[in-house]
PDB file of C-alpha atoms in Angstrom:
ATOM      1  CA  UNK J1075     121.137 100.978  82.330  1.00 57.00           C
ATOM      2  CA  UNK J1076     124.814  98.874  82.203  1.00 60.00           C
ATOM      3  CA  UNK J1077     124.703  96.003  80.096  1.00 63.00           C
ATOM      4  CA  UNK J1078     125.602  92.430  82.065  1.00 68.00           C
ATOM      5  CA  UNK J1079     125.418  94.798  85.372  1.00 78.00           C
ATOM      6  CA  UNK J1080     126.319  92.930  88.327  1.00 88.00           C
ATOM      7  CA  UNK J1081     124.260  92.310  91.767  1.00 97.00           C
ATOM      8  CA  UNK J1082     125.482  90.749  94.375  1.00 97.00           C
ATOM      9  CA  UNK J1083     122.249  91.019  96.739  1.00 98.00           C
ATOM     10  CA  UNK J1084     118.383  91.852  96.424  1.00 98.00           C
ATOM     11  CA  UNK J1085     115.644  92.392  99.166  1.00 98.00           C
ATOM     12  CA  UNK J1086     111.858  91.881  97.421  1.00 98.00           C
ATOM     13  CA  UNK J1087     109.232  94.047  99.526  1.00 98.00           C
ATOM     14  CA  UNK J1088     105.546  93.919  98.661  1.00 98.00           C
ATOM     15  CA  UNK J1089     101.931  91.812  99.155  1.00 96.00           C
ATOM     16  CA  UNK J1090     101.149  88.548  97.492  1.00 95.00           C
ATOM     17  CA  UNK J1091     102.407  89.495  94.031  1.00 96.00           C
ATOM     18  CA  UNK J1092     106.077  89.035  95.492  1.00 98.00           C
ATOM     19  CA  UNK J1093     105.701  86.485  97.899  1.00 97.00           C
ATOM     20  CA  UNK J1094     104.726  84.210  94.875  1.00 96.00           C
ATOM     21  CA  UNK J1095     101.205  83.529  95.063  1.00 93.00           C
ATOM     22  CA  UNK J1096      99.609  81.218  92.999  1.00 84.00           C
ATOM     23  CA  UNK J1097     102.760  79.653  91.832  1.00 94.00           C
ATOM     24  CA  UNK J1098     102.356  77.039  94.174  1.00 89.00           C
ATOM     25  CA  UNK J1099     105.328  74.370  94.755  1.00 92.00           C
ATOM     26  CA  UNK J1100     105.119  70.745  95.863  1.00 91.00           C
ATOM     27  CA  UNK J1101     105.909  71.374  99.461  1.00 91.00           C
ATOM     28  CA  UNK J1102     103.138  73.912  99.654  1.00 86.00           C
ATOM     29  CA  UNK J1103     105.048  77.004  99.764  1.00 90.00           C
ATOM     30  CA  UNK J1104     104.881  79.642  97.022  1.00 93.00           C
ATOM     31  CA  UNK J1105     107.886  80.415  94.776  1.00 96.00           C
ATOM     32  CA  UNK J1106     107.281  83.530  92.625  1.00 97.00           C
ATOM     33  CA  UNK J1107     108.653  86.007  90.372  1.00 98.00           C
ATOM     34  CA  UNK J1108     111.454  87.153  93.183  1.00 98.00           C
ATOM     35  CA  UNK J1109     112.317  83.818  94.397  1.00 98.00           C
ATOM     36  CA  UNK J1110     112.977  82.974  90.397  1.00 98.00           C
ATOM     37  CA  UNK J1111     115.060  86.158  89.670  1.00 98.00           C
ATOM     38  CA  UNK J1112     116.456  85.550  92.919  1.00 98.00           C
ATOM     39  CA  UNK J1113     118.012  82.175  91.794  1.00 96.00           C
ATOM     40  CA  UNK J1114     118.944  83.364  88.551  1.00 96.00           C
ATOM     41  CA  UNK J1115     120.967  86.349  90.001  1.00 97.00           C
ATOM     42  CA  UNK J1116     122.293  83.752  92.616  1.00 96.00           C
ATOM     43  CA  UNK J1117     123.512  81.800  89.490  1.00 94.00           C
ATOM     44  CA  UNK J1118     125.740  84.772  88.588  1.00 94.00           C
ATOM     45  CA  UNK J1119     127.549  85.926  92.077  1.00 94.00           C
ATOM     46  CA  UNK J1120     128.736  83.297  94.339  1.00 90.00           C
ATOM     47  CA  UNK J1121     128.277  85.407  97.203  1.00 93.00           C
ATOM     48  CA  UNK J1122     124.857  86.424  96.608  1.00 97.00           C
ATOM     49  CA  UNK J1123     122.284  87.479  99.041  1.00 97.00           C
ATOM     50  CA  UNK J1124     118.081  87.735  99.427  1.00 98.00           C
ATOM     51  CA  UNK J1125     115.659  88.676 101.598  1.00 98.00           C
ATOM     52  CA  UNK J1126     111.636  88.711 100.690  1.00 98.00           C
ATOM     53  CA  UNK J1127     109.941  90.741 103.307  1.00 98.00           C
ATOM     54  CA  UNK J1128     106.578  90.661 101.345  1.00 98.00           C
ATOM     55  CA  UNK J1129     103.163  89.243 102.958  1.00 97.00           C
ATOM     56  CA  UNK J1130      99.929  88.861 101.571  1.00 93.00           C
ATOM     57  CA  UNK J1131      97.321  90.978 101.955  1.00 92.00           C
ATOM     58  CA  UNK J1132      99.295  94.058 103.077  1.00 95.00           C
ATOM     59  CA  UNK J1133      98.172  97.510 102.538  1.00 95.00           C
ATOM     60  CA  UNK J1134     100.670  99.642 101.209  1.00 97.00           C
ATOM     61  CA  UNK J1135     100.750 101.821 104.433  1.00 97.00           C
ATOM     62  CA  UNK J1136     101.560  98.664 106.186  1.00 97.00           C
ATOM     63  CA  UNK J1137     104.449  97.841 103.471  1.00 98.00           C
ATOM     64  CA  UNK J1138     105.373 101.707 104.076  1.00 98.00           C
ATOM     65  CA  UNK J1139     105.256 101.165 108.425  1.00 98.00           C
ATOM     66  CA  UNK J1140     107.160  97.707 108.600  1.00 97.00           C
ATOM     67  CA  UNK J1141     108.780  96.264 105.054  1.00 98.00           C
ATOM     68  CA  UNK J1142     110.627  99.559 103.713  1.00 98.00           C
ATOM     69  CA  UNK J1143     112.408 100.560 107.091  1.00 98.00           C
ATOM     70  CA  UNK J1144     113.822  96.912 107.106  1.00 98.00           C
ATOM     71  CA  UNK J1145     114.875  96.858 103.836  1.00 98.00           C
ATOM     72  CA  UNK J1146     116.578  99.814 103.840  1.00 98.00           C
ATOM     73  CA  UNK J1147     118.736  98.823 106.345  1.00 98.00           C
ATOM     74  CA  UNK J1148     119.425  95.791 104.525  1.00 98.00           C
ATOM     75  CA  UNK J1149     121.932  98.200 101.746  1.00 98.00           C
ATOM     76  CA  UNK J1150     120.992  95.935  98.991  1.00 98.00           C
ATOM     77  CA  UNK J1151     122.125  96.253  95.583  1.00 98.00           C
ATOM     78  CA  UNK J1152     118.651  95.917  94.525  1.00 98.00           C
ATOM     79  CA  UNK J1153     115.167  96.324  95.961  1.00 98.00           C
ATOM     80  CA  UNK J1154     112.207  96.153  94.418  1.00 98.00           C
ATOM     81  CA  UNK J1155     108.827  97.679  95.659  1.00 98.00           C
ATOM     82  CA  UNK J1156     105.398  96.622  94.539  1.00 98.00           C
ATOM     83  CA  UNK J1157     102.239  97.650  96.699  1.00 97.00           C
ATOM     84  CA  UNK J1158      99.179  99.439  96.930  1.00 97.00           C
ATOM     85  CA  UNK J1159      96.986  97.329  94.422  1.00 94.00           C
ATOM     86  CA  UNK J1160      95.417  96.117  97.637  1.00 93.00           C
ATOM     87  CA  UNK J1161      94.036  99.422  98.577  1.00 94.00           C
ATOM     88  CA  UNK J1162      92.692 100.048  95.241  1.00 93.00           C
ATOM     89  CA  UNK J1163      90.603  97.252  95.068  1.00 86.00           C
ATOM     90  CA  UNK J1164      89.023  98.022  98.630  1.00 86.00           C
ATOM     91  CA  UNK J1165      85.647  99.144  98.278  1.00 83.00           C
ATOM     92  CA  UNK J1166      86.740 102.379  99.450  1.00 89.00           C
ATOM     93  CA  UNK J1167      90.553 104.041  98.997  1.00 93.00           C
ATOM     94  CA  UNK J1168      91.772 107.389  99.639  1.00 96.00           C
ATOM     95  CA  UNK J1169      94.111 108.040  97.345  1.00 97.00           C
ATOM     96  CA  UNK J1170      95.689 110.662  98.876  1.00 97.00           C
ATOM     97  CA  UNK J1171      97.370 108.478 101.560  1.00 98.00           C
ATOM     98  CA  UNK J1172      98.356 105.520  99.085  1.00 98.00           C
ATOM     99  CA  UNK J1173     100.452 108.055  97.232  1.00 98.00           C
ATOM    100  CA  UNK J1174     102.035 109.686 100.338  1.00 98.00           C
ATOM    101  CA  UNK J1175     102.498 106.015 101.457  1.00 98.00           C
ATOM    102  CA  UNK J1176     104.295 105.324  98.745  1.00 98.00           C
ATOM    103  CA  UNK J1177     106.281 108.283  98.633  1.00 98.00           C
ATOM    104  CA  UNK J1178     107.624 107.462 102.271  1.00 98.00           C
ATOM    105  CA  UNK J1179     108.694 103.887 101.009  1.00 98.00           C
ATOM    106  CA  UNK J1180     110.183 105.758  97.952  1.00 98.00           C
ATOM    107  CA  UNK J1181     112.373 108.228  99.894  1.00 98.00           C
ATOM    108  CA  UNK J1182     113.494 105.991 102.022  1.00 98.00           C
ATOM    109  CA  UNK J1183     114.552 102.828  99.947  1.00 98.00           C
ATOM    110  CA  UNK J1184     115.823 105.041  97.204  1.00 98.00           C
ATOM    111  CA  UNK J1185     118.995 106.427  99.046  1.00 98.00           C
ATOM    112  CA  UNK J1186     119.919 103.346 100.743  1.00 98.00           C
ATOM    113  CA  UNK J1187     120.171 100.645  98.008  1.00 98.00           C
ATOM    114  CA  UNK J1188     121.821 100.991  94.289  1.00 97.00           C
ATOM    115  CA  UNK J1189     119.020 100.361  92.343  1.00 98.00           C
ATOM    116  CA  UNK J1190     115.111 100.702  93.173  1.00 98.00           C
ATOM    117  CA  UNK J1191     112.719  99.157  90.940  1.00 98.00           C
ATOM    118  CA  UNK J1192     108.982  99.480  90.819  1.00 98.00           C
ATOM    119  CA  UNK J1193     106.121  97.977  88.960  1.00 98.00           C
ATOM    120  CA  UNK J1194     103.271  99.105  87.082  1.00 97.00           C
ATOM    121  CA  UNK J1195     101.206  95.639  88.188  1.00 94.00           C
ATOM    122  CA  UNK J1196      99.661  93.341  85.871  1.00 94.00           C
ATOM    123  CA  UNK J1197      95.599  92.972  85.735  1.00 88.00           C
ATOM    124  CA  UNK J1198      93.777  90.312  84.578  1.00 88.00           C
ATOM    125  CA  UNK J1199      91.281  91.327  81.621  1.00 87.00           C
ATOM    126  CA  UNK J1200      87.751  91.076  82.425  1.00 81.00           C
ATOM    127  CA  UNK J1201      84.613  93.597  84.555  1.00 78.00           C
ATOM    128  CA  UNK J1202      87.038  93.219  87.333  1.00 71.00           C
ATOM    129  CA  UNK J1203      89.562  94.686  85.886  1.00 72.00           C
ATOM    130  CA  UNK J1204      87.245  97.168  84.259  1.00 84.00           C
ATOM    131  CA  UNK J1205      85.725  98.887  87.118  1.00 86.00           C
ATOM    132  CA  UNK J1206      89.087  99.052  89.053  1.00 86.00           C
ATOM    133  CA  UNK J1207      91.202 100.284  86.029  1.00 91.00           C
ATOM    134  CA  UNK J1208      90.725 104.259  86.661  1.00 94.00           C
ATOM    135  CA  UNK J1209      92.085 103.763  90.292  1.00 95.00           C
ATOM    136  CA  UNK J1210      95.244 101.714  89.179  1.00 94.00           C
ATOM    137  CA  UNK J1211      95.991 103.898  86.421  1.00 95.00           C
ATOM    138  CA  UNK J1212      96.457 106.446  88.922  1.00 97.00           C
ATOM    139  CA  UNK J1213      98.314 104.143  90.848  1.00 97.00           C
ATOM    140  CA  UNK J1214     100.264 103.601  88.042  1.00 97.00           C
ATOM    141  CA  UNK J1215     100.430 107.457  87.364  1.00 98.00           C
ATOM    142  CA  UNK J1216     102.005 107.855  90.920  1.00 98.00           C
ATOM    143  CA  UNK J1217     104.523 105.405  90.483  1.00 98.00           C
ATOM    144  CA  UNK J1218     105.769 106.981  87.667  1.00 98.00           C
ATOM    145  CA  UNK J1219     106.249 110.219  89.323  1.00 98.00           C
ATOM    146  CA  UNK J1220     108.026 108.684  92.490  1.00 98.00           C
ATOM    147  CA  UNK J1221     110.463 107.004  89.343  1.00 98.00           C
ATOM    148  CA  UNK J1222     111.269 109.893  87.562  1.00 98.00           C
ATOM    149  CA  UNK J1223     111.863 112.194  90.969  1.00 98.00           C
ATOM    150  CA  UNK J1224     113.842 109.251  92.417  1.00 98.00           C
ATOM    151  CA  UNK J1225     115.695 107.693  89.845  1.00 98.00           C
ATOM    152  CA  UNK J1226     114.059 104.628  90.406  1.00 98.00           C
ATOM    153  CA  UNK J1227     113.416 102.241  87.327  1.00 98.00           C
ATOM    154  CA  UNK J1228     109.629 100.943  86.186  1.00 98.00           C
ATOM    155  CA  UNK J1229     108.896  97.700  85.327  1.00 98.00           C
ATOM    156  CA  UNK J1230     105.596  98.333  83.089  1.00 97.00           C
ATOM    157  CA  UNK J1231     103.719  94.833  83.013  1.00 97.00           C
ATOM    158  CA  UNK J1232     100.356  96.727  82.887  1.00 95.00           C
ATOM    159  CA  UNK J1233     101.113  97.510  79.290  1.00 85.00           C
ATOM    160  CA  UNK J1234     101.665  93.703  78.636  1.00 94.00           C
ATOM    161  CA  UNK J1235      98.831  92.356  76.564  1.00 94.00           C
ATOM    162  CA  UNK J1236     100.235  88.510  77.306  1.00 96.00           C
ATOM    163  CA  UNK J1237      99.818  89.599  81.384  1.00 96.00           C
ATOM    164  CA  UNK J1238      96.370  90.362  80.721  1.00 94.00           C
ATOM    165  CA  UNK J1239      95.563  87.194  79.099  1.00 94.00           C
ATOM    166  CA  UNK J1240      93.097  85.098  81.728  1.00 91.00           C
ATOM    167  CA  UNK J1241      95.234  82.026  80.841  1.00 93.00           C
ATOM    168  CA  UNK J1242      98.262  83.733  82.798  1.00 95.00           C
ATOM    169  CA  UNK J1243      96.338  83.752  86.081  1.00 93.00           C
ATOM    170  CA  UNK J1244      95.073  81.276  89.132  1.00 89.00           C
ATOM    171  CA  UNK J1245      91.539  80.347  89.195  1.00 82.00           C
ATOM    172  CA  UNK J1246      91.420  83.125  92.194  1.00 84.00           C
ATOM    173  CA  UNK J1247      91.645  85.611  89.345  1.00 75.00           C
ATOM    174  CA  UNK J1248      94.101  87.625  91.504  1.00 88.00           C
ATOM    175  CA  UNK J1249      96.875  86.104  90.986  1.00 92.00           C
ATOM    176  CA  UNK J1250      99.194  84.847  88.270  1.00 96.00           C
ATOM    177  CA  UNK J1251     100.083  81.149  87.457  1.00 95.00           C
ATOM    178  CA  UNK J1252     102.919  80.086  87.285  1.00 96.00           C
ATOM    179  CA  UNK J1253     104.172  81.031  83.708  1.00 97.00           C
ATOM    180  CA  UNK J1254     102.832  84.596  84.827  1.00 97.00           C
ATOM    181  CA  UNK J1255     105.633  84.493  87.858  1.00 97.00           C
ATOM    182  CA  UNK J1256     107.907  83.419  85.324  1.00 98.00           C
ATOM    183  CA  UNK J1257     107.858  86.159  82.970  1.00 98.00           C
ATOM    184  CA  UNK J1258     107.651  89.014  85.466  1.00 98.00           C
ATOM    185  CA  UNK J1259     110.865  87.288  86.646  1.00 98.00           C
ATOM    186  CA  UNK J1260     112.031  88.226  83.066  1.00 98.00           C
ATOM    187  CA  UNK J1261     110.677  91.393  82.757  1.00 98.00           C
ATOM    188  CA  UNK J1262     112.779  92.686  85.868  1.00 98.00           C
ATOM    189  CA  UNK J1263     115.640  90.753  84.807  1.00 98.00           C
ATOM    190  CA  UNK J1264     116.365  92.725  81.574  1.00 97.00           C
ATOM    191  CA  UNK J1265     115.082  95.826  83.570  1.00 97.00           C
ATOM    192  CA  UNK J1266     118.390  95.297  85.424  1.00 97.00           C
ATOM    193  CA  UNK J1267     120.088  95.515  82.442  1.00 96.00           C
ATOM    194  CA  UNK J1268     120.791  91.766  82.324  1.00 96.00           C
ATOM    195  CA  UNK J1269     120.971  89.747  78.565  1.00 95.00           C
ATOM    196  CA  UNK J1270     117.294  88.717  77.878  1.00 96.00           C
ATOM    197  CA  UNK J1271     116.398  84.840  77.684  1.00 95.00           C
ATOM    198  CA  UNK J1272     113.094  85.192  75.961  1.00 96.00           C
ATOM    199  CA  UNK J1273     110.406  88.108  74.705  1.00 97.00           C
ATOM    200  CA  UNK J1274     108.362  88.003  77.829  1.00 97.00           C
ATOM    201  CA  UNK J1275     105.390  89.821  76.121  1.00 95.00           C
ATOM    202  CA  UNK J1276     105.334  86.899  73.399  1.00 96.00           C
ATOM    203  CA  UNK J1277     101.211  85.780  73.688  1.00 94.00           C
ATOM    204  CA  UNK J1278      99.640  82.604  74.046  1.00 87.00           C
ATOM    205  CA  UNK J1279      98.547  80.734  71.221  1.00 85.00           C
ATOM    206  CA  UNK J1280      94.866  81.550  70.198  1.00 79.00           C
ATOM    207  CA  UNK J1281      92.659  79.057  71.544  1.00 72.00           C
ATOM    208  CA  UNK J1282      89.288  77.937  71.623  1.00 67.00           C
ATOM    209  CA  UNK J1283      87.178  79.876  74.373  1.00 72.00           C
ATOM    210  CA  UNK J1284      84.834  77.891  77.163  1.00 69.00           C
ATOM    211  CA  UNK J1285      81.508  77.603  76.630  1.00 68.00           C
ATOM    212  CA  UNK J1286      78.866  79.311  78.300  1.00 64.00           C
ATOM    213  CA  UNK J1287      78.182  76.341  80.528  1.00 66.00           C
ATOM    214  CA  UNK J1288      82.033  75.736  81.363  1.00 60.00           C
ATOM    215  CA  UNK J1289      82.350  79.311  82.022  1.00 58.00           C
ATOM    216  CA  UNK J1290      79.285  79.380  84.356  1.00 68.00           C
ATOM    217  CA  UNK J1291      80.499  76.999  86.606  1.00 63.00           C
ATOM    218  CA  UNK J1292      83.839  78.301  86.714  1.00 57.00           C
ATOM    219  CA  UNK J1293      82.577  81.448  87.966  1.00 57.00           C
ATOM    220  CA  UNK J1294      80.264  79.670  90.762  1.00 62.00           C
ATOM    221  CA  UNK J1295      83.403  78.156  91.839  1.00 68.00           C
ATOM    222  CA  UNK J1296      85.508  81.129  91.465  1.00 55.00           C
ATOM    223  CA  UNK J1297      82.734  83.123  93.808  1.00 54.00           C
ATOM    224  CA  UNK J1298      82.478  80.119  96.629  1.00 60.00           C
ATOM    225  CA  UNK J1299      86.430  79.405  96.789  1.00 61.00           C
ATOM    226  CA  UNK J1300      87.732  82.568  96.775  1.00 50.00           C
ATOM    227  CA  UNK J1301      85.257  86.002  96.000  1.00 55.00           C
ATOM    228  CA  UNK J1302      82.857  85.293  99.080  1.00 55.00           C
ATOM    229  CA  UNK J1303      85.999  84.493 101.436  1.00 57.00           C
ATOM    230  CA  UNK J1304      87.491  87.509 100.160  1.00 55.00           C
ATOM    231  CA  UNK J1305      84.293  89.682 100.542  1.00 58.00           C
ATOM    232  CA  UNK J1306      83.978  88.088 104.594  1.00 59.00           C
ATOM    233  CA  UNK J1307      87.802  89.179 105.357  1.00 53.00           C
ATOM    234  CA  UNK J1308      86.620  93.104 104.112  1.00 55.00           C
ATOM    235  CA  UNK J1309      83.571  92.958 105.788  1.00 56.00           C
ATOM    236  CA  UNK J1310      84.975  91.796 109.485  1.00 58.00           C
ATOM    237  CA  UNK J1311      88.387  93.815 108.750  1.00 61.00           C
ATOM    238  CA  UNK J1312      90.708  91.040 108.371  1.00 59.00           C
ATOM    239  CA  UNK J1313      93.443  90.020 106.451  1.00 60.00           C
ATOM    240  CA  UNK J1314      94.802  87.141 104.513  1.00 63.00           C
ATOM    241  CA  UNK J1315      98.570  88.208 106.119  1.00 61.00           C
ATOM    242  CA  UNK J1316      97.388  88.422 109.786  1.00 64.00           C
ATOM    243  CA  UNK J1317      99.798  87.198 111.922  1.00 75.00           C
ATOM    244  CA  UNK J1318     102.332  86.075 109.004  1.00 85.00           C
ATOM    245  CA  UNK J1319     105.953  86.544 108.963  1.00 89.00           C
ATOM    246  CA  UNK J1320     108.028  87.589 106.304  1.00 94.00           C
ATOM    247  CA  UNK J1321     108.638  84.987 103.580  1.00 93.00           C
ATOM    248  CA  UNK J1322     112.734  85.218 103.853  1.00 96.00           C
ATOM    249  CA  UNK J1323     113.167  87.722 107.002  1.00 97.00           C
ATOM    250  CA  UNK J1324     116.691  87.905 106.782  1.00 96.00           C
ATOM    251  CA  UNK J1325     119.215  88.682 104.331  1.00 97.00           C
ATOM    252  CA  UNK J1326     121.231  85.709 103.555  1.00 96.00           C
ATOM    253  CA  UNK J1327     122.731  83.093 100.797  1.00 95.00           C
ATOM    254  CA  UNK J1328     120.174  82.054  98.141  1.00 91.00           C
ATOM    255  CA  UNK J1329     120.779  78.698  96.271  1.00 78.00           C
ATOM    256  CA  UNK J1330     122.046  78.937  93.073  1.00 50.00           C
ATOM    257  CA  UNK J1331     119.806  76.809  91.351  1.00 46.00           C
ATOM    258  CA  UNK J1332     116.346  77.354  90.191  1.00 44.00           C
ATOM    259  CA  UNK J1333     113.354  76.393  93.285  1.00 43.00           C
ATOM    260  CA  UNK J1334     111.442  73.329  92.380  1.00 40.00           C
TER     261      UNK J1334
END
């Protein structure tokens, strides 16, 4: 990868991850890992360009279907691709189809922009994470495939032990905080071959765990706020994305400064 490489234009496709939830702002939008590399590539090329197609909630045949063919016609310098943790945390995935999914988005993104870059996503430690890990890893194993065939670069924050802290991530345990978006921000950026700012896999500081009784009633809230709405939208077939637009449908200046 070139050293102080220069992009003048960047199109973010994906789910929640990339449209920046739980790094919530003080207008009540969401920021995010893209919007933050966004501005900091902004900061480099006057003429800079972004789009951010992602939505919550989308399946990764949906991100295949409607986000890929847009971006590619977008030519961007860079794209990046995240998707298809969604499906693996459905009760019930076929595998098969996330992968040739995937490969669709791959084939056609690759070609049309100078540099694709997918993720092996972040989880947050815990039984969750446990009982879904042998799906994502083959997630995880597919991506890797679709890199190496493609020429597409990976962005491993999987293998990040400070990703996996539960400090780094929203009281809806899906999502990161905002240090979390900040650091996967990072991560891509030096992907891209651009001159680090910080070791993004630095840890937190060791701290004191909850006690039982804290713990407790953070998971009661946990389950009421966001597991039982969560476990309604599967059961009734609905999404958290229905009927959303894109976060930034169009491919256009970005502000040079850094979102507050």
């Amino acid at each position: 990868m070139e050293m102080n490489a220069s992009y003048t234009s960047f199109v973010a496709v994906g789910d929640s991850f990339t449209e920046g939830m739980s790094d919530l702002l003080p207008n009540g939008s969401y920021r995010g890992w893209a919007d933050l590399l966004a501005a900091r590539l902004a900061a480099r090329e006057p003429d800079f360009r972004y789009a951010n197609l992602a939505v919550r909630g989308k399946l990764i045949g949906q991100i295949a279907g409607e986000q890929a063919p847009a971006a590619a016609a977008m030519r961007a310098d860079v794209v990046t691709l995240v998707g298809g943790l969604n499906d693996t945390l459905r009760p019930k995935v076929d595998m098969g189809r996330v992968r040739a999914h995937l490969e669709s988005a791959v084939e056609l993104l690759a070609p049309s922009c100078g540099r694709l870059v997918l993720m092996r996503s972040p989880g947050r430690n815990g039984p969750v994470m446990e009982r879904f890990r042998p799906r994502m890893e083959e997630l995880f194993g597919i991506i890797d495939e679709l890199a190496a065939r493609h020429d597409a670069l990976v962005v491993d924050l999987y293998g990040s032990p400070a990703l996996g802290d539960p400090r780094m991530w929203d009281v809806d345990r899906l999502h990161l905080t905002a240090e979390g978006h900040r650091r996967v921000a990072e991560a891509v950026w030096q992907a891209l071959g651009l001159p680090p700012e910080e070791d993004w896999h630095t840890e937190l500081p060791a701290a004191m765990p909850p006690g039982w009784a804290v713990r407790r009633a953070q998971d009661l809230r946990f389950a009421r706020q966001h597991l039982l709405p969560w476990v309604g939208r599967r059961l009734t077939g609905r999404s958290s994305g229905d009927g959303r637009p894109a976060k930034r449908p169009e491919l256009g200046p970005y502000p040079t400064s850094t979102p507050s």
